[in-house]
Amino acid sequence: VDRIEREITEAVRLAYYEVWFATRAITIIEETRELVDDLTQVAEARYKSGGTQQDVLRAQLEADRLDDQLVGLRKQKEQAQADLAALLQQPVSLVPETLDDIGLTDVHKQLDELLGLAEQCSPELRALAWEIQRDRDKQRLAYLQKYPDFNLGLNYSIIDDDTNVISPVANGHDNISFVVGVTLPIWREKINAGIREAAHRTSSSAQRLEAERDVIQGKLRRLMAQADALVEQEGIYEDRIIPRTEDTLKLSIADYRGKRTDFFTLIETYRELLMFETQLARIEATLAGTIAQIERTVGCPYGG
């Protein structure tokens, strides 16, 4: 039950992050659409002062291209919302939305704590540990078959006066009898075979536990490496790539106003900024999904 619950939780979170990414990408496109409108005005102003109309047409084409991307992203968001609503068993009239913050805070601390919980929280490991305990109990029971079984009993029989007593020694009084018995373990081969079978089951369960532990540790190592790389990429995009691209775009706009660069260079810089911001959103959604996979593998949610 715990394992299935973790699988459902992971599926819900992954669907939620897809809705979040589509929502974030739509916001980026809409903000970029305002930037393109400003670039269009700049191109029109330069055209009136002796520039080329081709720049205006390119700016208008970029606006149309963004409108086309919005259509695709809105469709992607609706599909992700449908998947999320199906997992949550929500009615069709209710459309799930996401928060602006995806919740990526103290990721390194979060990953360290999750890694430490794997041994005590994994449903698979706990199930195998219970199997080992069960097999050990069976093994102890098999060893007990080597010893004799003693039976002690007490019987009490009520004799009715109206009952026809056939025995000539019966006197009509109630009977009390004692039973003493012993079962000798003479079938030694059968008993030893049962002991060996029980020991083999215990050993097999222990080996399966070690194998499952190795599988979980290997999966966690892969997911942790992926999470670490995503955290590093997130920092690079937030602290270096996107701020530098924004500065480059501002300089390109100023150079274009001063007729020191062409519109093609300006558009290329703007496209790079749009691509980097969208990639950052995808990195954040993928990182959140990776943490969800780690939590499912561990078996405990962060902070729980």
Coordinates of C-alpha atoms in Angstrom, one line a residue:
V1 CA 0.0 0.0 0.0
D2 CA 2.8 2.4 0.8
R3 CA 4.5 1.7 -2.5
I4 CA 1.4 2.3 -4.5
E5 CA 0.7 5.5 -2.5
R6 CA 4.2 6.8 -3.4
E7 CA 3.7 5.9 -7.1
I8 CA 0.5 7.9 -7.2
T9 CA 2.1 10.8 -5.3
E10 CA 4.9 10.9 -7.8
A11 CA 2.6 10.8 -10.8
V12 CA 0.5 13.7 -9.3
R13 CA 3.6 15.8 -8.7
L14 CA 5.1 15.2 -12.1
A15 CA 1.8 16.2 -13.7
Y16 CA 1.7 19.3 -11.5
Y17 CA 5.2 20.3 -12.6
E18 CA 4.2 20.0 -16.3
V19 CA 1.3 22.3 -15.6
W20 CA 3.7 24.7 -13.8
F21 CA 6.2 24.7 -16.7
A22 CA 3.5 25.4 -19.3
T23 CA 2.1 28.2 -17.2
R24 CA 5.6 29.7 -16.7
A25 CA 6.4 29.4 -20.4
I26 CA 3.2 31.2 -21.3
T27 CA 4.1 34.0 -18.8
I28 CA 7.6 34.3 -20.4
I29 CA 6.1 34.5 -23.9
E30 CA 3.6 37.1 -22.9
E31 CA 6.3 39.2 -21.3
T32 CA 8.5 38.8 -24.4
R33 CA 5.5 39.8 -26.5
E34 CA 5.6 43.2 -24.8
L35 CA 9.3 43.4 -25.5
V36 CA 8.7 42.6 -29.2
D37 CA 6.0 45.3 -29.3
D38 CA 8.6 47.8 -28.0
L39 CA 11.1 46.5 -30.6
T40 CA 8.5 47.0 -33.3
Q41 CA 8.0 50.6 -32.2
V42 CA 11.8 51.1 -32.3
A43 CA 11.9 49.7 -35.8
E44 CA 9.1 51.9 -36.9
A45 CA 10.7 55.0 -35.5
R46 CA 14.0 54.1 -37.3
Y47 CA 12.1 53.5 -40.5
K48 CA 10.5 57.0 -40.3
S49 CA 14.0 58.4 -39.8
G50 CA 15.3 56.7 -42.9
G51 CA 15.6 53.1 -42.0
T52 CA 14.4 50.1 -43.8
Q53 CA 10.8 48.7 -43.7
Q54 CA 12.3 45.2 -43.6
D55 CA 13.1 45.7 -39.9
V56 CA 9.4 46.5 -39.2
L57 CA 8.3 43.4 -41.0
R58 CA 10.7 41.3 -39.1
A59 CA 9.5 42.7 -35.8
Q60 CA 5.9 42.0 -36.8
L61 CA 6.9 38.5 -37.9
E62 CA 8.4 37.8 -34.4
A63 CA 5.2 38.9 -32.8
D64 CA 3.3 36.5 -35.0
R65 CA 5.8 33.7 -34.1
L66 CA 5.2 34.3 -30.4
D67 CA 1.4 34.2 -30.9
D68 CA 1.9 30.8 -32.6
Q69 CA 4.0 29.6 -29.6
L70 CA 1.3 30.7 -27.2
V71 CA -1.3 28.6 -29.0
G72 CA 1.0 25.5 -28.7
L73 CA 1.8 26.2 -25.0
R74 CA -1.9 26.8 -24.1
K75 CA -2.7 23.4 -25.7
Q76 CA 0.2 21.8 -23.8
K77 CA -1.1 23.3 -20.5
E78 CA -4.6 22.1 -21.1
Q79 CA -3.4 18.6 -21.7
A80 CA -1.2 18.7 -18.6
Q81 CA -4.2 20.0 -16.6
A82 CA -6.3 17.2 -17.9
D83 CA -3.7 14.6 -16.8
L84 CA -3.5 16.2 -13.4
A85 CA -7.3 16.4 -13.0
A86 CA -7.6 12.7 -13.9
L87 CA -5.0 11.7 -11.3
L88 CA -6.8 13.8 -8.7
Q89 CA -10.2 12.5 -9.8
Q90 CA -11.5 16.1 -10.2
P91 CA -14.7 16.8 -12.2
V92 CA -14.3 18.3 -15.7
S93 CA -15.6 21.7 -14.6
L94 CA -12.6 22.1 -12.2
V95 CA -9.3 23.0 -13.9
P96 CA -6.2 22.7 -11.6
E97 CA -3.8 25.7 -11.5
T98 CA -0.4 26.0 -10.0
L99 CA 1.4 28.4 -7.7
D100 CA 4.0 30.8 -9.1
D101 CA 6.7 29.4 -6.8
I102 CA 7.6 25.8 -7.6
G103 CA 9.1 25.3 -4.1
L104 CA 12.8 24.8 -4.8
T105 CA 14.4 26.0 -1.6
D106 CA 17.4 24.5 0.2
V107 CA 17.7 21.8 -2.4
H108 CA 21.1 20.4 -1.2
K109 CA 19.8 20.1 2.4
Q110 CA 16.6 18.5 1.1
L111 CA 18.6 15.9 -0.9
D112 CA 20.9 15.1 2.0
E113 CA 18.0 14.5 4.4
L114 CA 16.2 12.3 1.9
L115 CA 19.3 10.2 1.3
G116 CA 19.5 9.5 5.0
L117 CA 15.9 8.3 5.2
A118 CA 16.2 5.6 2.5
E119 CA 17.0 2.7 4.7
Q120 CA 14.2 3.3 7.2
C121 CA 11.4 4.5 4.9
S122 CA 11.6 2.4 1.7
P123 CA 8.5 0.2 1.5
E124 CA 10.4 -2.4 -0.5
L125 CA 13.2 -2.7 2.1
R126 CA 10.7 -2.8 4.9
A127 CA 8.7 -5.5 3.2
L128 CA 11.8 -7.6 2.7
A129 CA 12.8 -7.0 6.3
W130 CA 9.4 -8.4 7.5
E131 CA 9.9 -11.4 5.2
I132 CA 13.3 -12.1 6.8
Q133 CA 11.7 -12.0 10.3
R134 CA 9.0 -14.3 9.2
D135 CA 11.5 -16.8 7.7
R136 CA 13.6 -16.7 10.9
D137 CA 10.5 -17.6 12.9
K138 CA 9.8 -20.5 10.6
Q139 CA 13.4 -21.6 10.9
R140 CA 13.2 -21.6 14.7
L141 CA 10.0 -23.6 14.5
A142 CA 11.7 -26.1 12.2
Y143 CA 14.5 -26.6 14.7
L144 CA 11.9 -27.4 17.4
Q145 CA 10.8 -30.4 15.3
K146 CA 14.0 -32.2 16.5
Y147 CA 12.6 -32.5 20.0
P148 CA 9.8 -34.8 21.3
D149 CA 6.3 -33.4 21.8
F150 CA 4.7 -34.2 25.1
N151 CA 0.9 -34.3 25.4
L152 CA -1.0 -34.0 28.6
G153 CA -4.8 -34.2 28.7
L154 CA -7.7 -34.3 31.1
N155 CA -11.1 -35.7 30.1
Y156 CA -14.3 -35.4 32.0
S157 CA -17.4 -37.4 31.0
I158 CA -20.9 -36.8 32.4
I159 CA -22.9 -40.0 33.0
D160 CA -26.6 -39.6 32.9
D161 CA -28.7 -41.9 35.2
D162 CA -31.3 -42.4 32.5
T163 CA -28.6 -43.6 30.0
N164 CA -28.5 -47.3 29.6
V165 CA -25.1 -48.4 30.9
I166 CA -23.8 -51.5 29.1
S167 CA -20.6 -51.9 31.1
P168 CA -21.1 -54.1 34.1
V169 CA -18.6 -52.1 36.1
A170 CA -20.2 -48.7 35.5
N171 CA -21.7 -47.3 38.7
G172 CA -23.4 -44.2 37.2
H173 CA -20.8 -41.7 38.4
D174 CA -19.1 -39.2 36.1
N175 CA -15.8 -40.2 34.7
I176 CA -12.5 -38.4 35.0
S177 CA -9.5 -39.6 33.0
F178 CA -5.9 -38.4 32.4
V179 CA -4.0 -38.7 29.1
V180 CA -0.2 -38.7 28.8
G181 CA 1.4 -39.0 25.4
V182 CA 4.7 -38.5 23.7
T183 CA 5.6 -38.0 19.9
L184 CA 9.2 -39.1 19.1
P185 CA 11.0 -37.3 16.3
I186 CA 12.2 -40.5 14.5
W187 CA 11.9 -39.2 11.0
R188 CA 15.3 -37.4 11.1
E189 CA 15.7 -37.0 7.3
K190 CA 12.4 -35.3 7.0
I191 CA 13.1 -33.0 9.9
N192 CA 16.6 -32.1 8.7
A193 CA 15.2 -31.4 5.3
G194 CA 12.6 -29.0 6.8
I195 CA 15.4 -27.2 8.7
R196 CA 17.5 -26.9 5.6
E197 CA 14.6 -25.5 3.6
A198 CA 13.8 -23.0 6.3
A199 CA 17.4 -21.9 6.5
H200 CA 17.5 -21.5 2.7
R201 CA 14.4 -19.3 2.7
T202 CA 15.9 -17.1 5.3
S203 CA 19.2 -16.8 3.4
S204 CA 17.2 -16.1 0.1
S205 CA 15.2 -13.3 1.8
A206 CA 18.4 -11.8 3.1
Q207 CA 20.0 -11.9 -0.3
R208 CA 17.0 -10.3 -1.9
L209 CA 17.1 -7.6 0.7
E210 CA 20.7 -6.8 -0.2
A211 CA 19.9 -6.9 -3.9
E212 CA 17.0 -4.5 -3.4
R213 CA 19.2 -2.2 -1.3
D214 CA 21.8 -2.1 -4.0
V215 CA 19.1 -1.3 -6.6
I216 CA 17.7 1.5 -4.5
Q217 CA 21.2 2.9 -3.8
G218 CA 22.1 2.8 -7.4
K219 CA 18.9 4.6 -8.5
L220 CA 19.4 7.2 -5.8
R221 CA 23.0 7.8 -6.9
R222 CA 21.8 8.4 -10.5
L223 CA 19.0 10.7 -9.4
M224 CA 21.2 12.6 -7.0
A225 CA 23.8 13.1 -9.8
Q226 CA 21.0 14.4 -12.0
A227 CA 19.7 16.7 -9.3
D228 CA 23.2 18.1 -8.6
A229 CA 23.7 18.8 -12.2
L230 CA 20.3 20.6 -12.5
V231 CA 21.0 22.7 -9.4
E232 CA 24.4 23.7 -10.9
Q233 CA 22.7 24.5 -14.3
E234 CA 20.0 26.5 -12.5
G235 CA 22.7 28.6 -10.8
I236 CA 24.5 29.2 -14.1
Y237 CA 21.4 30.4 -15.9
E238 CA 20.1 32.6 -13.0
D239 CA 23.4 34.2 -12.0
R240 CA 25.3 34.4 -15.3
I241 CA 23.7 33.5 -18.6
I242 CA 20.3 35.3 -18.3
P243 CA 21.7 38.5 -16.6
R244 CA 24.4 38.8 -19.2
T245 CA 22.0 38.2 -22.1
E246 CA 19.7 40.9 -20.7
D247 CA 22.6 43.4 -20.5
T248 CA 23.5 42.4 -24.1
L249 CA 20.0 43.0 -25.3
K250 CA 19.8 46.4 -23.6
L251 CA 23.1 47.4 -25.4
S252 CA 21.8 46.0 -28.7
I253 CA 18.6 48.1 -28.4
A254 CA 20.7 51.2 -27.7
D255 CA 23.0 50.4 -30.6
Y256 CA 20.1 49.9 -32.9
R257 CA 18.6 53.2 -31.9
G258 CA 21.9 54.8 -32.6
K259 CA 22.2 53.0 -35.9
R260 CA 25.3 51.2 -34.8
T261 CA 23.9 47.6 -35.3
D262 CA 21.4 46.0 -37.5
F263 CA 18.0 44.6 -36.6
F264 CA 19.1 41.0 -37.3
T265 CA 21.6 41.1 -34.4
L266 CA 19.0 42.6 -32.2
I267 CA 16.5 39.8 -32.9
E268 CA 19.1 37.1 -32.4
T269 CA 19.9 38.5 -28.9
Y270 CA 16.2 38.7 -28.1
R271 CA 15.7 35.1 -29.2
E272 CA 18.6 33.9 -27.1
L273 CA 17.1 35.6 -24.0
L274 CA 13.7 33.9 -24.7
M275 CA 15.4 30.5 -25.2
F276 CA 17.4 30.9 -22.0
E277 CA 14.4 31.9 -19.8
T278 CA 12.4 29.0 -21.2
Q279 CA 15.3 26.6 -20.6
L280 CA 15.6 27.8 -17.0
A281 CA 11.9 27.1 -16.4
R282 CA 12.4 23.6 -17.9
I283 CA 15.4 23.0 -15.6
E284 CA 13.4 24.0 -12.5
A285 CA 10.5 21.8 -13.5
T286 CA 12.9 18.9 -14.2
L287 CA 14.7 19.4 -10.9
A288 CA 11.4 19.4 -9.0
G289 CA 10.4 16.2 -10.8
T290 CA 13.7 14.6 -10.0
I291 CA 13.2 15.4 -6.3
A292 CA 9.8 13.8 -6.6
Q293 CA 11.4 10.6 -8.0
I294 CA 14.0 10.6 -5.2
E295 CA 11.2 10.9 -2.6
R296 CA 9.4 8.0 -4.2
T297 CA 12.6 5.9 -4.2
V298 CA 13.4 6.8 -0.6
G299 CA 9.8 6.2 0.6
C300 CA 9.6 9.3 2.8
P301 CA 8.6 12.9 1.8
Y302 CA 10.9 15.7 2.6
G303 CA 10.3 16.9 6.2
G304 CA 7.9 13.9 6.8

